[in-house]
Amino acid sequence: GESVGLHLPTLSVQEGDNSIINCAYSNSASDYFIWYKQESGKGPQFIIDIRSNMDKRQGQRVTVLLNKTVKHLSLQIAATQPGDSAVYFCAEGRSSNTGKLIFGQGTTLQVKP
Amino acid sequence: GAGVSQSPSNKVTEKGKDVELRCDPISGHTALYWYRQSLGQGLEFLIYFQGNSAPDKSGLPSDRFSAERTGGSVSTLTIQRTQQEDSAVYLCASSLRRNQPQHFGDGTRLSIL
């Protein structure tokens, strides 16, 4: 069946280092991918998205990489800050579908001062 | 604020009671989604509304769950005869159109005693 999974449940990094959060997806028909950040007691906050006609997209301190060959997605956070500590979810969707997203289980990012 | 607003933020009720959860999407957003998040898990799609089109109800777990969207704006999710397994955070999201970034509210934390 469809699934989006994350390789590591918890990632611990030193403040100032770069963070890389990985995600695997299984549905080759997915053509829209999105990353969310969720802090405790809050709803998911949109970070960045990418469509399948691209393999890289950059935002402020964040970069998303898409490798369709191996169905892999990653989120890179530059100069990680304590405020980046949260759970990060990747999600996939299909433009031919209703737009509903299939979410992975999440990776907890812990930033050590 | 201009974000997605959900109410109540917390709801505790007895097993067997009906509950109604409300979502006010971002003004001008035509697409509205409901998701459910169990403790420590990713988000599970429930239902999607887009304009006047028939909703996508494929994620509703049972016929005890229903939702409506009045006037293309406010949405309510109703759970009848609640069960303990319904305990979760219910999240609403809206997007400008389908396949655009979904923006989430902070959810309703539902606890069934």
PDB file of N, CA and C in Angstrom, chain A residues 8-92:
ATOM      1  N   LEU A   8      14.883   7.816  10.434  1.00  0.00           N
ATOM      2  CA  LEU A   8      15.272   7.922  11.831  1.00  0.00           C
ATOM      3  C   LEU A   8      14.164   8.584  12.615  1.00  0.00           C
ATOM      4  N   PRO A   9      13.812   8.030  13.776  1.00  0.00           N
ATOM      5  CA  PRO A   9      12.780   8.677  14.581  1.00  0.00           C
ATOM      6  C   PRO A   9      13.281   9.918  15.308  1.00  0.00           C
ATOM      7  N   THR A  10      14.560   9.979  15.666  1.00  0.00           N
ATOM      8  CA  THR A  10      15.107  11.111  16.407  1.00  0.00           C
ATOM      9  C   THR A  10      16.457  11.501  15.824  1.00  0.00           C
ATOM     10  N   LEU A  11      16.659  12.797  15.666  1.00  0.00           N
ATOM     11  CA  LEU A  11      17.926  13.334  15.187  1.00  0.00           C
ATOM     12  C   LEU A  11      18.398  14.390  16.169  1.00  0.00           C
ATOM     13  N   SER A  12      19.606  14.222  16.669  1.00  0.00           N
ATOM     14  CA  SER A  12      20.161  15.180  17.615  1.00  0.00           C
ATOM     15  C   SER A  12      21.350  15.874  16.970  1.00  0.00           C
ATOM     16  N   VAL A  13      21.337  17.206  16.963  1.00  0.00           N
ATOM     17  CA  VAL A  13      22.413  17.971  16.329  1.00  0.00           C
ATOM     18  C   VAL A  13      22.861  19.100  17.239  1.00  0.00           C
ATOM     19  N   GLN A  14      24.066  19.547  17.013  1.00  0.00           N
ATOM     20  CA  GLN A  14      24.613  20.668  17.767  1.00  0.00           C
ATOM     21  C   GLN A  14      24.141  21.974  17.136  1.00  0.00           C
ATOM     22  N   GLU A  15      23.834  22.942  17.968  1.00  0.00           N
ATOM     23  CA  GLU A  15      23.444  24.260  17.467  1.00  0.00           C
ATOM     24  C   GLU A  15      24.516  24.775  16.505  1.00  0.00           C
ATOM     25  N   GLY A  16      24.073  25.280  15.392  1.00  0.00           N
ATOM     26  CA  GLY A  16      24.988  25.805  14.389  1.00  0.00           C
ATOM     27  C   GLY A  16      25.346  24.822  13.292  1.00  0.00           C
ATOM     28  N   ASP A  17      25.164  23.526  13.571  1.00  0.00           N
ATOM     29  CA  ASP A  17      25.427  22.515  12.549  1.00  0.00           C
ATOM     30  C   ASP A  17      24.271  22.473  11.554  1.00  0.00           C
ATOM     31  N   ASN A  18      24.510  21.792  10.444  1.00  0.00           N
ATOM     32  CA  ASN A  18      23.437  21.562   9.481  1.00  0.00           C
ATOM     33  C   ASN A  18      22.716  20.263   9.825  1.00  0.00           C
ATOM     34  N   SER A  19      21.404  20.234   9.583  1.00  0.00           N
ATOM     35  CA  SER A  19      20.598  19.044   9.840  1.00  0.00           C
ATOM     36  C   SER A  19      20.075  18.497   8.521  1.00  0.00           C
ATOM     37  N   ILE A  20      20.019  17.176   8.452  1.00  0.00           N
ATOM     38  CA  ILE A  20      19.423  16.539   7.279  1.00  0.00           C
ATOM     39  C   ILE A  20      18.406  15.517   7.758  1.00  0.00           C
ATOM     40  N   ILE A  21      17.180  15.693   7.348  1.00  0.00           N
ATOM     41  CA  ILE A  21      16.101  14.771   7.699  1.00  0.00           C
ATOM     42  C   ILE A  21      15.669  14.068   6.425  1.00  0.00           C
ATOM     43  N   ASN A  22      15.623  12.745   6.472  1.00  0.00           N
ATOM     44  CA  ASN A  22      15.338  11.950   5.289  1.00  0.00           C
ATOM     45  C   ASN A  22      13.945  11.349   5.312  1.00  0.00           C
ATOM     46  N   CYS A  23      13.456  11.048   4.129  1.00  0.00           N
ATOM     47  CA  CYS A  23      12.116  10.500   3.988  1.00  0.00           C
ATOM     48  C   CYS A  23      12.083   9.622   2.739  1.00  0.00           C
ATOM     49  N   ALA A  24      11.465   8.454   2.849  1.00  0.00           N
ATOM     50  CA  ALA A  24      11.274   7.578   1.701  1.00  0.00           C
ATOM     51  C   ALA A  24       9.786   7.512   1.390  1.00  0.00           C
ATOM     52  N   TYR A  25       9.457   7.478   0.129  1.00  0.00           N
ATOM     53  CA  TYR A  25       8.054   7.302  -0.244  1.00  0.00           C
ATOM     54  C   TYR A  25       7.951   6.115  -1.192  1.00  0.00           C
ATOM     55  N   SER A  26       6.793   5.505  -1.232  1.00  0.00           N
ATOM     56  CA  SER A  26       6.661   4.268  -2.004  1.00  0.00           C
ATOM     57  C   SER A  26       5.789   4.417  -3.242  1.00  0.00           C
ATOM     58  N   ASN A  27       5.006   5.497  -3.327  1.00  0.00           N
ATOM     59  CA  ASN A  27       4.072   5.627  -4.433  1.00  0.00           C
ATOM     60  C   ASN A  27       4.705   6.434  -5.568  1.00  0.00           C
ATOM     61  N   SER A  28       5.085   5.760  -6.623  1.00  0.00           N
ATOM     62  CA  SER A  28       5.743   6.440  -7.735  1.00  0.00           C
ATOM     63  C   SER A  28       4.819   7.418  -8.453  1.00  0.00           C
ATOM     64  N   ALA A  29       3.511   7.328  -8.206  1.00  0.00           N
ATOM     65  CA  ALA A  29       2.559   8.254  -8.833  1.00  0.00           C
ATOM     66  C   ALA A  29       2.500   9.599  -8.098  1.00  0.00           C
ATOM     67  N   SER A  30       3.089   9.678  -6.907  1.00  0.00           N
ATOM     68  CA  SER A  30       3.087  10.938  -6.165  1.00  0.00           C
ATOM     69  C   SER A  30       3.922  11.968  -6.903  1.00  0.00           C
ATOM     70  N   ASP A  31       3.398  13.190  -6.996  1.00  0.00           N
ATOM     71  CA  ASP A  31       4.119  14.238  -7.724  1.00  0.00           C
ATOM     72  C   ASP A  31       4.193  15.550  -6.941  1.00  0.00           C
ATOM     73  N   TYR A  32       3.802  15.495  -5.683  1.00  0.00           N
ATOM     74  CA  TYR A  32       3.841  16.696  -4.852  1.00  0.00           C
ATOM     75  C   TYR A  32       4.300  16.271  -3.468  1.00  0.00           C
ATOM     76  N   PHE A  33       5.284  16.984  -2.925  1.00  0.00           N
ATOM     77  CA  PHE A  33       5.881  16.626  -1.654  1.00  0.00           C
ATOM     78  C   PHE A  33       6.021  17.875  -0.805  1.00  0.00           C
ATOM     79  N   ILE A  34       5.862  17.680   0.494  1.00  0.00           N
ATOM     80  CA  ILE A  34       5.810  18.856   1.371  1.00  0.00           C
ATOM     81  C   ILE A  34       6.375  18.484   2.727  1.00  0.00           C
ATOM     82  N   TRP A  35       7.039  19.438   3.348  1.00  0.00           N
ATOM     83  CA  TRP A  35       7.590  19.269   4.687  1.00  0.00           C
ATOM     84  C   TRP A  35       6.867  20.188   5.659  1.00  0.00           C
ATOM     85  N   TYR A  36       6.588  19.624   6.844  1.00  0.00           N
ATOM     86  CA  TYR A  36       5.960  20.382   7.918  1.00  0.00           C
ATOM     87  C   TYR A  36       6.797  20.268   9.182  1.00  0.00           C
ATOM     88  N   LYS A  37       6.703  21.295  10.003  1.00  0.00           N
ATOM     89  CA  LYS A  37       7.310  21.321  11.327  1.00  0.00           C
ATOM     90  C   LYS A  37       6.173  21.384  12.337  1.00  0.00           C
ATOM     91  N   GLN A  38       6.236  20.533  13.354  1.00  0.00           N
ATOM     92  CA  GLN A  38       5.186  20.561  14.366  1.00  0.00           C
ATOM     93  C   GLN A  38       5.796  20.681  15.753  1.00  0.00           C
ATOM     94  N   GLU A  39       5.422  21.739  16.445  1.00  0.00           N
ATOM     95  CA  GLU A  39       5.825  21.934  17.832  1.00  0.00           C
ATOM     96  C   GLU A  39       4.735  21.399  18.741  1.00  0.00           C
ATOM     97  N   SER A  40       5.123  21.092  19.958  1.00  0.00           N
ATOM     98  CA  SER A  40       4.202  20.481  20.898  1.00  0.00           C
ATOM     99  C   SER A  40       2.945  21.328  21.095  1.00  0.00           C
ATOM    100  N   GLY A  41       1.789  20.695  20.939  1.00  0.00           N
ATOM    101  CA  GLY A  41       0.521  21.378  21.164  1.00  0.00           C
ATOM    102  C   GLY A  41       0.070  22.276  20.024  1.00  0.00           C
ATOM    103  N   LYS A  42       0.826  22.272  18.937  1.00  0.00           N
ATOM    104  CA  LYS A  42       0.488  23.115  17.784  1.00  0.00           C
ATOM    105  C   LYS A  42       0.176  22.266  16.562  1.00  0.00           C
ATOM    106  N   GLY A  43      -0.452  22.880  15.579  1.00  0.00           N
ATOM    107  CA  GLY A  43      -0.666  22.200  14.315  1.00  0.00           C
ATOM    108  C   GLY A  43       0.593  22.237  13.470  1.00  0.00           C
ATOM    109  N   PRO A  44       0.680  21.383  12.456  1.00  0.00           N
ATOM    110  CA  PRO A  44       1.845  21.392  11.562  1.00  0.00           C
ATOM    111  C   PRO A  44       1.982  22.747  10.859  1.00  0.00           C
ATOM    112  N   GLN A  45       3.219  23.190  10.759  1.00  0.00           N
ATOM    113  CA  GLN A  45       3.520  24.470  10.112  1.00  0.00           C
ATOM    114  C   GLN A  45       4.245  24.203   8.800  1.00  0.00           C
ATOM    115  N   PHE A  46       3.720  24.737   7.720  1.00  0.00           N
ATOM    116  CA  PHE A  46       4.320  24.544   6.400  1.00  0.00           C
ATOM    117  C   PHE A  46       5.754  25.091   6.362  1.00  0.00           C
ATOM    118  N   ILE A  47       6.678  24.268   5.820  1.00  0.00           N
ATOM    119  CA  ILE A  47       8.060  24.711   5.673  1.00  0.00           C
ATOM    120  C   ILE A  47       8.364  24.979   4.204  1.00  0.00           C
ATOM    121  N   ILE A  48       8.233  23.939   3.389  1.00  0.00           N
ATOM    122  CA  ILE A  48       8.600  24.040   1.986  1.00  0.00           C
ATOM    123  C   ILE A  48       7.971  22.885   1.225  1.00  0.00           C
ATOM    124  N   ASP A  49       7.695  23.101  -0.048  1.00  0.00           N
ATOM    125  CA  ASP A  49       7.151  22.030  -0.878  1.00  0.00           C
ATOM    126  C   ASP A  49       7.953  21.936  -2.178  1.00  0.00           C
ATOM    127  N   ILE A  50       7.753  20.838  -2.879  1.00  0.00           N
ATOM    128  CA  ILE A  50       8.437  20.625  -4.150  1.00  0.00           C
ATOM    129  C   ILE A  50       7.571  19.733  -5.017  1.00  0.00           C
ATOM    130  N   ARG A  51       7.586  20.002  -6.309  1.00  0.00           N
ATOM    131  CA  ARG A  51       6.833  19.176  -7.246  1.00  0.00           C
ATOM    132  C   ARG A  51       7.801  18.300  -8.008  1.00  0.00           C
ATOM    133  N   SER A  52       7.271  17.271  -8.640  1.00  0.00           N
ATOM    134  CA  SER A  52       8.127  16.237  -9.213  1.00  0.00           C
ATOM    135  C   SER A  52       8.906  16.697 -10.443  1.00  0.00           C
ATOM    136  N   ASN A  53       8.590  17.876 -10.964  1.00  0.00           N
ATOM    137  CA  ASN A  53       9.356  18.377 -12.112  1.00  0.00           C
ATOM    138  C   ASN A  53      10.631  19.111 -11.667  1.00  0.00           C
ATOM    139  N   MET A  54      10.865  19.108 -10.348  1.00  0.00           N
ATOM    140  CA  MET A  54      12.072  19.724  -9.805  1.00  0.00           C
ATOM    141  C   MET A  54      12.812  18.688  -8.971  1.00  0.00           C
ATOM    142  N   ASP A  55      14.114  18.893  -8.759  1.00  0.00           N
ATOM    143  CA  ASP A  55      14.834  17.999  -7.860  1.00  0.00           C
ATOM    144  C   ASP A  55      15.427  18.745  -6.664  1.00  0.00           C
ATOM    145  N   LYS A  56      15.290  20.053  -6.687  1.00  0.00           N
ATOM    146  CA  LYS A  56      15.807  20.842  -5.561  1.00  0.00           C
ATOM    147  C   LYS A  56      15.029  22.139  -5.467  1.00  0.00           C
ATOM    148  N   ARG A  57      14.797  22.542  -4.222  1.00  0.00           N
ATOM    149  CA  ARG A  57      14.147  23.821  -4.004  1.00  0.00           C
ATOM    150  C   ARG A  57      14.683  24.404  -2.703  1.00  0.00           C
ATOM    151  N   GLN A  58      14.952  25.701  -2.720  1.00  0.00           N
ATOM    152  CA  GLN A  58      15.535  26.335  -1.535  1.00  0.00           C
ATOM    153  C   GLN A  58      14.604  27.378  -0.970  1.00  0.00           C
ATOM    154  N   GLY A  59      14.633  27.450   0.365  1.00  0.00           N
ATOM    155  CA  GLY A  59      13.906  28.499   1.061  1.00  0.00           C
ATOM    156  C   GLY A  59      14.883  29.192   1.997  1.00  0.00           C
ATOM    157  N   GLN A  60      14.332  29.826   2.994  1.00  0.00           N
ATOM    158  CA  GLN A  60      15.197  30.494   3.960  1.00  0.00           C
ATOM    159  C   GLN A  60      15.787  29.457   4.912  1.00  0.00           C
ATOM    160  N   ARG A  61      17.061  29.197   4.837  1.00  0.00           N
ATOM    161  CA  ARG A  61      17.798  28.229   5.646  1.00  0.00           C
ATOM    162  C   ARG A  61      17.404  26.778   5.395  1.00  0.00           C
ATOM    163  N   VAL A  62      16.468  26.533   4.518  1.00  0.00           N
ATOM    164  CA  VAL A  62      16.050  25.159   4.236  1.00  0.00           C
ATOM    165  C   VAL A  62      16.174  24.845   2.751  1.00  0.00           C
ATOM    166  N   THR A  63      16.483  23.572   2.481  1.00  0.00           N
ATOM    167  CA  THR A  63      16.560  23.063   1.122  1.00  0.00           C
ATOM    168  C   THR A  63      15.872  21.714   1.093  1.00  0.00           C
ATOM    169  N   VAL A  64      15.045  21.486   0.108  1.00  0.00           N
ATOM    170  CA  VAL A  64      14.442  20.173  -0.077  1.00  0.00           C
ATOM    171  C   VAL A  64      15.017  19.564  -1.343  1.00  0.00           C
ATOM    172  N   LEU A  65      15.408  18.304  -1.230  1.00  0.00           N
ATOM    173  CA  LEU A  65      15.940  17.557  -2.361  1.00  0.00           C
ATOM    174  C   LEU A  65      15.015  16.383  -2.654  1.00  0.00           C
ATOM    175  N   LEU A  66      14.751  16.170  -3.927  1.00  0.00           N
ATOM    176  CA  LEU A  66      13.874  15.083  -4.354  1.00  0.00           C
ATOM    177  C   LEU A  66      14.628  14.195  -5.333  1.00  0.00           C
ATOM    178  N   ASN A  67      14.705  12.920  -5.022  1.00  0.00           N
ATOM    179  CA  ASN A  67      15.314  11.942  -5.912  1.00  0.00           C
ATOM    180  C   ASN A  67      14.240  10.938  -6.311  1.00  0.00           C
ATOM    181  N   LYS A  68      13.683  11.131  -7.488  1.00  0.00           N
ATOM    182  CA  LYS A  68      12.564  10.298  -7.917  1.00  0.00           C
ATOM    183  C   LYS A  68      13.013   8.890  -8.272  1.00  0.00           C
ATOM    184  N   THR A  69      14.270   8.752  -8.645  1.00  0.00           N
ATOM    185  CA  THR A  69      14.787   7.442  -9.035  1.00  0.00           C
ATOM    186  C   THR A  69      14.701   6.454  -7.878  1.00  0.00           C
ATOM    187  N   VAL A  70      15.082   6.935  -6.697  1.00  0.00           N
ATOM    188  CA  VAL A  70      15.050   6.056  -5.522  1.00  0.00           C
ATOM    189  C   VAL A  70      13.916   6.423  -4.575  1.00  0.00           C
ATOM    190  N   LYS A  71      13.049   7.300  -4.998  1.00  0.00           N
ATOM    191  CA  LYS A  71      11.886   7.723  -4.209  1.00  0.00           C
ATOM    192  C   LYS A  71      12.311   8.191  -2.821  1.00  0.00           C
ATOM    193  N   HIS A  72      13.155   9.213  -2.819  1.00  0.00           N
ATOM    194  CA  HIS A  72      13.712   9.725  -1.577  1.00  0.00           C
ATOM    195  C   HIS A  72      13.593  11.243  -1.550  1.00  0.00           C
ATOM    196  N   LEU A  73      13.301  11.729  -0.367  1.00  0.00           N
ATOM    197  CA  LEU A  73      13.110  13.156  -0.131  1.00  0.00           C
ATOM    198  C   LEU A  73      13.937  13.528   1.093  1.00  0.00           C
ATOM    199  N   SER A  74      14.559  14.693   1.067  1.00  0.00           N
ATOM    200  CA  SER A  74      15.283  15.129   2.257  1.00  0.00           C
ATOM    201  C   SER A  74      15.063  16.611   2.509  1.00  0.00           C
ATOM    202  N   LEU A  75      15.177  16.963   3.769  1.00  0.00           N
ATOM    203  CA  LEU A  75      15.082  18.362   4.193  1.00  0.00           C
ATOM    204  C   LEU A  75      16.395  18.721   4.852  1.00  0.00           C
ATOM    205  N   GLN A  76      17.029  19.740   4.348  1.00  0.00           N
ATOM    206  CA  GLN A  76      18.272  20.214   4.933  1.00  0.00           C
ATOM    207  C   GLN A  76      18.012  21.556   5.605  1.00  0.00           C
ATOM    208  N   ILE A  77      18.437  21.663   6.847  1.00  0.00           N
ATOM    209  CA  ILE A  77      18.317  22.907   7.596  1.00  0.00           C
ATOM    210  C   ILE A  77      19.726  23.414   7.873  1.00  0.00           C
ATOM    211  N   ALA A  78      20.020  24.598   7.414  1.00  0.00           N
ATOM    212  CA  ALA A  78      21.355  25.167   7.618  1.00  0.00           C
ATOM    213  C   ALA A  78      21.421  25.889   8.960  1.00  0.00           C
ATOM    214  N   ALA A  79      22.599  25.793   9.596  1.00  0.00           N
ATOM    215  CA  ALA A  79      22.851  26.529  10.845  1.00  0.00           C
ATOM    216  C   ALA A  79      21.700  26.335  11.821  1.00  0.00           C
ATOM    217  N   THR A  80      21.490  25.093  12.202  1.00  0.00           N
ATOM    218  CA  THR A  80      20.338  24.733  13.040  1.00  0.00           C
ATOM    219  C   THR A  80      20.342  25.520  14.347  1.00  0.00           C
ATOM    220  N   GLN A  81      19.167  25.981  14.716  1.00  0.00           N
ATOM    221  CA  GLN A  81      18.985  26.803  15.907  1.00  0.00           C
ATOM    222  C   GLN A  81      18.093  26.093  16.917  1.00  0.00           C
ATOM    223  N   PRO A  82      18.162  26.461  18.181  1.00  0.00           N
ATOM    224  CA  PRO A  82      17.286  25.817  19.183  1.00  0.00           C
ATOM    225  C   PRO A  82      15.809  25.883  18.805  1.00  0.00           C
ATOM    226  N   GLY A  83      15.411  26.952  18.157  1.00  0.00           N
ATOM    227  CA  GLY A  83      14.017  27.093  17.732  1.00  0.00           C
ATOM    228  C   GLY A  83      13.604  26.115  16.650  1.00  0.00           C
ATOM    229  N   ASP A  84      14.568  25.412  16.087  1.00  0.00           N
ATOM    230  CA  ASP A  84      14.250  24.403  15.078  1.00  0.00           C
ATOM    231  C   ASP A  84      13.840  23.081  15.711  1.00  0.00           C
ATOM    232  N   SER A  85      14.028  22.944  17.016  1.00  0.00           N
ATOM    233  CA  SER A  85      13.648  21.711  17.704  1.00  0.00           C
ATOM    234  C   SER A  85      12.146  21.500  17.577  1.00  0.00           C
ATOM    235  N   ALA A  86      11.778  20.357  17.009  1.00  0.00           N
ATOM    236  CA  ALA A  86      10.372  20.050  16.752  1.00  0.00           C
ATOM    237  C   ALA A  86      10.301  18.666  16.111  1.00  0.00           C
ATOM    238  N   VAL A  87       9.096  18.239  15.774  1.00  0.00           N
ATOM    239  CA  VAL A  87       8.903  17.036  14.964  1.00  0.00           C
ATOM    240  C   VAL A  87       8.689  17.481  13.518  1.00  0.00           C
ATOM    241  N   TYR A  88       9.369  16.829  12.615  1.00  0.00           N
ATOM    242  CA  TYR A  88       9.284  17.161  11.193  1.00  0.00           C
ATOM    243  C   TYR A  88       8.607  16.006  10.451  1.00  0.00           C
ATOM    244  N   PHE A  89       7.618  16.373   9.641  1.00  0.00           N
ATOM    245  CA  PHE A  89       6.885  15.395   8.842  1.00  0.00           C
ATOM    246  C   PHE A  89       7.074  15.677   7.363  1.00  0.00           C
ATOM    247  N   CYS A  90       7.290  14.611   6.607  1.00  0.00           N
ATOM    248  CA  CYS A  90       7.170  14.735   5.165  1.00  0.00           C
ATOM    249  C   CYS A  90       5.799  14.192   4.768  1.00  0.00           C
ATOM    250  N   ALA A  91       5.300  14.651   3.654  1.00  0.00           N
ATOM    251  CA  ALA A  91       4.015  14.182   3.153  1.00  0.00           C
ATOM    252  C   ALA A  91       4.047  14.174   1.639  1.00  0.00           C
ATOM    253  N   GLU A  92       3.254  13.286   1.056  1.00  0.00           N
ATOM    254  CA  GLU A  92       3.181  13.185  -0.398  1.00  0.00           C
ATOM    255  C   GLU A  92       1.741  13.315  -0.852  1.00  0.00           C
TER     256      GLU A  92
END
